[in-house]
């Protein structure tokens, strides 16, 4: 009896949320990016269920707020782990961990989402491009596009596999014919139609292709002179987003193929706001149980809408087009994962109820006490997985200007946010490469010296290395807008 209660209490202890989650969220939302980076680095110094989540966040925050060329180490480490998870099945933990009745979904290792894996490759491509490495940039652009094109078929296979694993794992723990009955497509769709009525309005990317990826890939290949590859990518992006800027760029590509345009341009890619995040809801559903049909509570994840900082963007006189809604992309993948998530929640709930019922019925003199303890314990750990990428934007915008303009002025809701001169004083590549090497040396030699890393970040940007755009070359400028913080980097150009 004492051992049983001890196991329950241990389960409660192990089910606690990550100690880093609230801290990192607060630091990031309050725009304390340096402190958030330090906390993320501490969170990834040891293996944990959340290691991949925090490693990706560290990569994303470094890319957006400290410089793409500093982000490659974290991006590479995160992608290596993601590839392993992808090969094993991103939904595999749904079935494998169903027997862990003394914990909740937060005890499952964070496997990642396909669109997050795409961002890892996409940002790697942009980082390599910013360092003038066209070979590696090309490889990563190809990987990003290939990964998201495979996503639809990937989920079609994984969903069925995860359902069967969940049923098998639960049955091995405690035989129950209700697992199969309660997780039919009909039963799960009933929950989706009742509790997720607005989700399908936001889940607009049914094939899980983020149009910003083929768009920027297409721009890159056009600037590099690979017109055949470029036009296919631009067409793919335009077919999804319909953004006016992409139609103009396809026209520009045709001019360049015919050598009818020698004008150089600067493209501005603007990431804005906070992507949609998960929170938890609790629903009561009737289930067939050992003692008849009963309504029992079940925890499920839900999406909170993303938050945009501005509703429109302009660069000089050129209105920017929204090419991608990352929040809607997240909703689209969340919708595909919802059936396995609900399947796990139902089976886990039934399994926990069965254990409580058995404790009451067959616990002898201690039956009532054991039933009470298990009921309290399982109520306390009845939490769903609300882990979300915090650092990604809600929307991504794009436009371009001629390099005959004297400045690049970025406006959000007609408020000037950024002003970069277009100049013939070019060549920032050497400084970028030397600072990247210095950073890599510090990471290898002094892995725990986070202050040294921050010093390199600050020194690079305070020296004004990114504060001008070359008039002689085509350029891609990345801009990140988050609340009152505006950061930028030269992704392509001299």
XYZ file of N, CA, C and O in Angstrom, residues 220-327:
432
model
N 16.521 33.519 -54.512
C 17.942 33.199 -54.401
C 18.472 32.618 -55.721
O 19.505 33.049 -56.234
N 17.743 31.637 -56.265
C 18.203 31.002 -57.493
C 18.138 31.962 -58.683
O 18.970 31.884 -59.598
N 17.167 32.889 -58.677
C 17.124 33.887 -59.738
C 18.354 34.792 -59.669
O 18.992 35.063 -60.702
N 18.687 35.258 -58.477
C 19.864 36.119 -58.317
C 21.136 35.374 -58.723
O 22.056 35.945 -59.311
N 21.151 34.054 -58.446
C 22.306 33.224 -58.803
C 22.329 32.876 -60.289
O 23.297 32.305 -60.781
N 21.250 33.187 -61.011
C 21.209 32.930 -62.446
C 20.655 31.578 -62.841
O 20.680 31.207 -64.023
N 20.116 30.830 -61.870
C 19.513 29.527 -62.173
C 18.018 29.744 -62.431
O 17.165 29.507 -61.572
N 17.691 30.178 -63.644
C 16.330 30.609 -63.957
C 15.338 29.447 -64.019
O 14.173 29.610 -63.668
N 15.795 28.289 -64.461
C 14.884 27.140 -64.569
C 14.401 26.711 -63.185
O 13.205 26.499 -62.969
N 15.324 26.610 -62.244
C 14.947 26.221 -60.886
C 14.114 27.324 -60.225
O 13.141 27.062 -59.524
N 14.509 28.555 -60.496
C 13.827 29.699 -59.888
C 12.355 29.776 -60.280
O 11.488 29.948 -59.418
N 12.050 29.639 -61.573
C 10.668 29.832 -62.016
C 9.746 28.770 -61.439
O 8.600 29.055 -61.066
N 10.221 27.539 -61.320
C 9.391 26.482 -60.730
C 9.047 26.790 -59.283
O 7.913 26.577 -58.831
N 10.024 27.300 -58.543
C 9.796 27.627 -57.130
C 8.862 28.824 -56.985
O 7.957 28.827 -56.139
N 9.065 29.845 -57.818
C 8.197 31.027 -57.747
C 6.760 30.669 -58.119
O 5.804 31.160 -57.485
N 6.599 29.817 -59.118
C 5.244 29.378 -59.500
C 4.577 28.622 -58.356
O 3.376 28.802 -58.091
N 5.342 27.759 -57.689
C 4.786 26.999 -56.570
C 4.313 27.936 -55.466
O 3.210 27.793 -54.928
N 5.141 28.924 -55.135
C 4.774 29.869 -54.085
C 3.567 30.714 -54.481
O 2.648 30.926 -53.682
N 3.550 31.180 -55.724
C 2.436 32.010 -56.189
C 1.123 31.226 -56.188
O 0.065 31.762 -55.848
N 1.208 29.941 -56.544
C 0.011 29.101 -56.549
C -0.615 28.954 -55.172
O -1.824 28.736 -55.050
N 0.188 29.106 -54.121
C -0.329 28.977 -52.753
C -0.742 30.328 -52.191
O -1.821 30.480 -51.628
N 0.121 31.335 -52.348
C -0.131 32.620 -51.680
C -0.857 33.629 -52.565
O -1.608 34.468 -52.057
N -0.609 33.582 -53.890
C -1.214 34.567 -54.789
C -0.713 35.979 -54.567
O -1.346 36.942 -55.019
N 0.423 36.128 -53.897
C 0.946 37.466 -53.573
C 1.388 38.191 -54.837
O 2.069 37.623 -55.703
N 1.054 39.465 -54.932
C 1.345 40.270 -56.118
C 2.845 40.376 -56.377
O 3.289 40.367 -57.529
N 3.655 40.452 -55.307
C 5.097 40.598 -55.465
C 5.682 39.394 -56.216
O 6.622 39.534 -56.998
N 5.113 38.213 -56.005
C 5.652 37.014 -56.670
C 5.370 37.077 -58.170
O 6.227 36.722 -58.985
N 4.182 37.558 -58.542
C 3.860 37.723 -59.966
C 4.832 38.700 -60.617
O 5.318 38.475 -61.742
N 5.156 39.776 -59.924
C 6.113 40.767 -60.447
C 7.506 40.148 -60.585
O 8.228 40.440 -61.551
N 7.871 39.305 -59.626
C 9.195 38.679 -59.682
C 9.285 37.653 -60.814
O 10.343 37.481 -61.422
N 8.183 36.975 -61.097
C 8.191 36.047 -62.236
C 8.355 36.816 -63.546
O 9.044 36.365 -64.468
N 7.756 37.991 -63.609
C 7.912 38.844 -64.785
C 9.354 39.328 -64.896
O 9.947 39.331 -65.991
N 9.942 39.728 -63.761
C 11.335 40.165 -63.739
C 12.264 39.046 -64.209
O 13.223 39.279 -64.959
N 11.967 37.833 -63.782
C 12.784 36.687 -64.182
C 12.780 36.528 -65.704
O 13.823 36.252 -66.314
N 11.605 36.691 -66.317
C 11.521 36.572 -67.780
C 12.346 37.652 -68.463
O 13.023 37.398 -69.471
N 12.313 38.876 -67.907
C 13.140 39.953 -68.465
C 14.616 39.585 -68.379
O 15.385 39.798 -69.312
N 15.002 39.022 -67.245
C 16.418 38.698 -67.049
C 16.856 37.532 -67.934
O 17.996 37.498 -68.392
N 15.967 36.587 -68.137
C 16.286 35.482 -69.048
C 16.612 36.024 -70.438
O 17.502 35.520 -71.134
N 15.880 37.047 -70.826
C 16.076 37.652 -72.143
C 17.083 38.799 -72.104
O 17.216 39.547 -73.081
N 17.747 38.950 -70.958
C 18.776 39.989 -70.760
C 18.231 41.386 -71.044
O 18.933 42.258 -71.564
N 16.957 41.573 -70.660
C 16.310 42.864 -70.913
C 16.266 43.738 -69.668
O 15.681 44.814 -69.699
N 16.880 43.280 -68.572
C 16.836 44.065 -67.335
C 18.173 43.947 -66.614
O 18.573 42.867 -66.198
N 18.847 45.081 -66.477
C 20.132 45.098 -65.774
C 20.039 45.840 -64.442
O 21.038 46.018 -63.757
N 18.853 46.265 -64.094
C 18.641 46.972 -62.837
C 18.866 46.029 -61.651
O 18.463 44.867 -61.691
N 19.532 46.512 -60.601
C 19.673 45.726 -59.370
C 18.587 46.139 -58.382
O 18.130 47.285 -58.369
N 18.195 45.170 -57.541
C 17.086 45.373 -56.607
C 17.476 44.891 -55.206
O 18.396 44.085 -55.045
N 16.713 45.363 -54.239
C 16.797 44.830 -52.877
C 15.419 44.325 -52.482
O 14.431 45.068 -52.550
N 15.364 43.040 -52.118
C 14.133 42.441 -51.603
C 14.152 42.521 -50.090
O 15.190 42.256 -49.450
N 13.026 42.873 -49.514
C 12.919 42.969 -48.060
C 11.911 41.930 -47.593
O 10.743 41.934 -48.019
N 12.368 41.015 -46.744
C 11.527 39.965 -46.169
C 11.295 40.330 -44.712
O 12.250 40.457 -43.940
N 10.036 40.510 -44.331
C 9.700 40.988 -42.985
C 8.937 39.907 -42.217
O 7.862 39.477 -42.642
N 9.500 39.467 -41.102
C 8.801 38.549 -40.196
C 8.187 39.361 -39.071
O 8.865 40.192 -38.448
N 6.918 39.114 -38.796
C 6.181 39.955 -37.855
C 5.486 39.139 -36.772
O 4.882 38.084 -37.038
N 5.551 39.643 -35.527
C 4.681 39.179 -34.452
C 5.014 37.833 -33.839
O 6.120 37.301 -33.961
N 4.020 37.262 -33.141
C 4.126 35.984 -32.440
C 3.219 34.960 -33.099
O 2.011 35.195 -33.251
N 3.788 33.823 -33.445
C 3.001 32.726 -34.005
C 1.960 32.243 -33.001
O 2.123 32.422 -31.779
N 0.891 31.650 -33.492
C -0.121 31.037 -32.627
C 0.542 30.091 -31.631
O 1.556 29.460 -31.941
N -0.021 29.995 -30.441
C 0.519 29.109 -29.407
C -0.584 28.196 -28.888
O -1.766 28.484 -29.027
N -0.155 27.118 -28.283
C -1.120 26.192 -27.690
C -1.456 26.607 -26.267
O -0.617 27.122 -25.541
N -2.687 26.351 -25.879
C -3.046 26.336 -24.468
C -3.910 25.102 -24.244
O -4.163 24.335 -25.171
N -4.330 24.868 -23.015
C -5.073 23.653 -22.704
C -6.543 23.912 -22.445
O -6.931 24.964 -21.931
N -7.380 22.973 -22.836
C -8.796 23.008 -22.477
C -9.148 21.665 -21.831
O -8.471 20.663 -22.047
N -10.184 21.667 -21.021
C -10.662 20.422 -20.410
C -12.097 20.201 -20.845
O -12.926 21.109 -20.764
N -12.369 19.022 -21.359
C -13.721 18.718 -21.813
C -14.239 17.487 -21.074
O -13.465 16.647 -20.613
N -15.551 17.392 -20.960
C -16.193 16.236 -20.334
C -16.903 15.446 -21.420
O -17.708 15.996 -22.181
N -16.561 14.150 -21.515
C -17.131 13.307 -22.561
C -17.689 12.022 -21.953
O -17.103 11.467 -21.013
N -18.814 11.517 -22.489
C -19.351 10.237 -22.003
C -18.585 9.063 -22.610
O -18.358 9.024 -23.818
N -18.175 8.110 -21.776
C -17.460 6.927 -22.236
C -18.066 5.674 -21.616
O -18.556 5.702 -20.480
N -17.990 4.572 -22.370
C -18.407 3.273 -21.836
C -17.281 2.745 -20.954
O -16.159 2.530 -21.411
N -17.605 2.550 -19.665
C -16.601 2.138 -18.685
C -17.014 0.834 -18.010
O -18.088 0.292 -18.295
N -16.165 0.368 -17.098
C -16.440 -0.895 -16.409
C -17.785 -0.887 -15.693
O -18.484 -1.890 -15.619
N -18.159 0.249 -15.146
C -19.397 0.344 -14.367
C -20.507 1.078 -15.119
O -21.391 1.674 -14.517
N -20.434 1.056 -16.459
C -21.468 1.704 -17.266
C -20.941 2.951 -17.959
O -19.741 3.219 -17.968
N -21.839 3.734 -18.539
C -21.449 4.955 -19.250
C -21.309 6.093 -18.246
O -22.229 6.364 -17.465
N -20.143 6.742 -18.272
C -19.888 7.865 -17.369
C -19.249 9.017 -18.128
O -18.525 8.805 -19.111
N -19.512 10.229 -17.659
C -18.834 11.404 -18.214
C -17.545 11.617 -17.431
O -17.577 11.716 -16.198
N -16.420 11.655 -18.126
C -15.147 11.898 -17.455
C -14.404 13.027 -18.155
O -14.615 13.291 -19.339
N -13.546 13.706 -17.391
C -12.829 14.870 -17.906
C -11.560 14.452 -18.653
O -10.874 13.516 -18.263
N -11.284 15.196 -19.703
C -10.129 14.902 -20.537
C -9.461 16.218 -20.934
O -10.135 17.182 -21.319
N -8.129 16.280 -20.834
C -7.382 17.488 -21.197
C -6.920 17.406 -22.643
O -6.397 16.380 -23.081
N -7.104 18.492 -23.387
C -6.708 18.551 -24.792
C -6.044 19.896 -25.096
O -6.333 20.904 -24.438
N -5.167 19.934 -26.100
C -4.576 21.222 -26.491
C -5.515 22.016 -27.389
O -6.374 21.452 -28.067
N -5.342 23.307 -27.367
C -6.147 24.215 -28.178
C -5.215 25.294 -28.694
O -4.156 25.529 -28.117
N -5.589 25.962 -29.791
C -4.738 27.016 -30.338
C -5.255 28.399 -29.988
O -6.444 28.686 -30.145
N -4.328 29.238 -29.520
C -4.613 30.663 -29.372
C -4.102 31.360 -30.628
O -3.036 31.032 -31.129
N -4.856 32.318 -31.121
C -4.476 32.995 -32.365
C -3.127 33.677 -32.230
O -2.734 34.130 -31.149
N -2.424 33.778 -33.365
C -1.162 34.514 -33.381
C -1.405 36.007 -33.216
O -2.527 36.500 -33.390
N -0.329 36.718 -32.877
C -0.432 38.169 -32.666
C 0.484 38.897 -33.636
O 1.699 38.691 -33.634
N -0.111 39.738 -34.473
C 0.690 40.562 -35.376
C 1.002 41.897 -34.713
O 0.173 42.453 -33.988
N 2.203 42.406 -34.971
C 2.571 43.721 -34.442
C 1.933 44.826 -35.273
O 1.409 45.797 -34.736
N 1.982 44.667 -36.602
C 1.381 45.644 -37.514
C 0.497 44.916 -38.522
O 0.712 43.736 -38.800
N -0.474 45.633 -39.070
C -1.395 45.002 -40.027
C -1.019 45.304 -41.466
O -1.613 44.750 -42.396
N -0.037 46.181 -41.685
C 0.428 46.453 -43.048
C 1.880 46.925 -43.002
O 2.335 47.473 -41.992
N 2.569 46.680 -44.118
C 3.966 47.103 -44.241
C 4.186 47.777 -45.595
O 3.561 47.424 -46.599
N 5.099 48.739 -45.566
C 5.494 49.443 -46.786
C 6.995 49.668 -46.723
O 7.554 49.939 -45.653
N 7.657 49.544 -47.885
C 9.079 49.878 -47.987
C 9.212 50.958 -49.045
O 8.890 50.724 -50.225
N 9.660 52.147 -48.629
C 9.626 53.340 -49.493
C 8.197 53.516 -50.000
O 7.275 53.642 -49.197
N 7.982 53.448 -51.306
C 6.615 53.590 -51.826
C 5.987 52.251 -52.192
O 4.867 52.203 -52.707
N 6.691 51.171 -51.943
C 6.210 49.841 -52.347
C 5.475 49.154 -51.198
O 6.061 48.909 -50.135
N 4.202 48.870 -51.414
C 3.419 48.155 -50.413
C 3.894 46.708 -50.341
O 4.084 46.055 -51.374
N 4.090 46.198 -49.137
C 4.511 44.798 -48.971
C 3.298 43.883 -49.006
O 2.200 44.258 -48.582
N 3.496 42.677 -49.512
C 2.445 41.654 -49.550
C 2.720 40.610 -48.476
O 3.880 40.231 -48.258
N 1.662 40.127 -47.845
C 1.839 39.017 -46.920
C 1.942 37.741 -47.750
O 0.993 37.349 -48.415
N 3.108 37.103 -47.689
C 3.348 35.892 -48.466
C 2.954 34.655 -47.685
O 2.467 33.678 -48.242
N 3.127 34.698 -46.370
C 2.869 33.503 -45.560
C 2.284 33.878 -44.208
O 2.731 34.835 -43.561
N 1.297 33.092 -43.761
C 0.810 33.159 -42.381
C 1.338 31.934 -41.648
O 0.850 30.817 -41.849
N 2.351 32.132 -40.826
C 2.948 31.011 -40.094
C 1.952 30.466 -39.072
O 1.911 29.263 -38.809
N 1.131 31.342 -38.512
C 0.098 30.882 -37.574
C -0.867 29.919 -38.248
O -1.251 28.892 -37.678
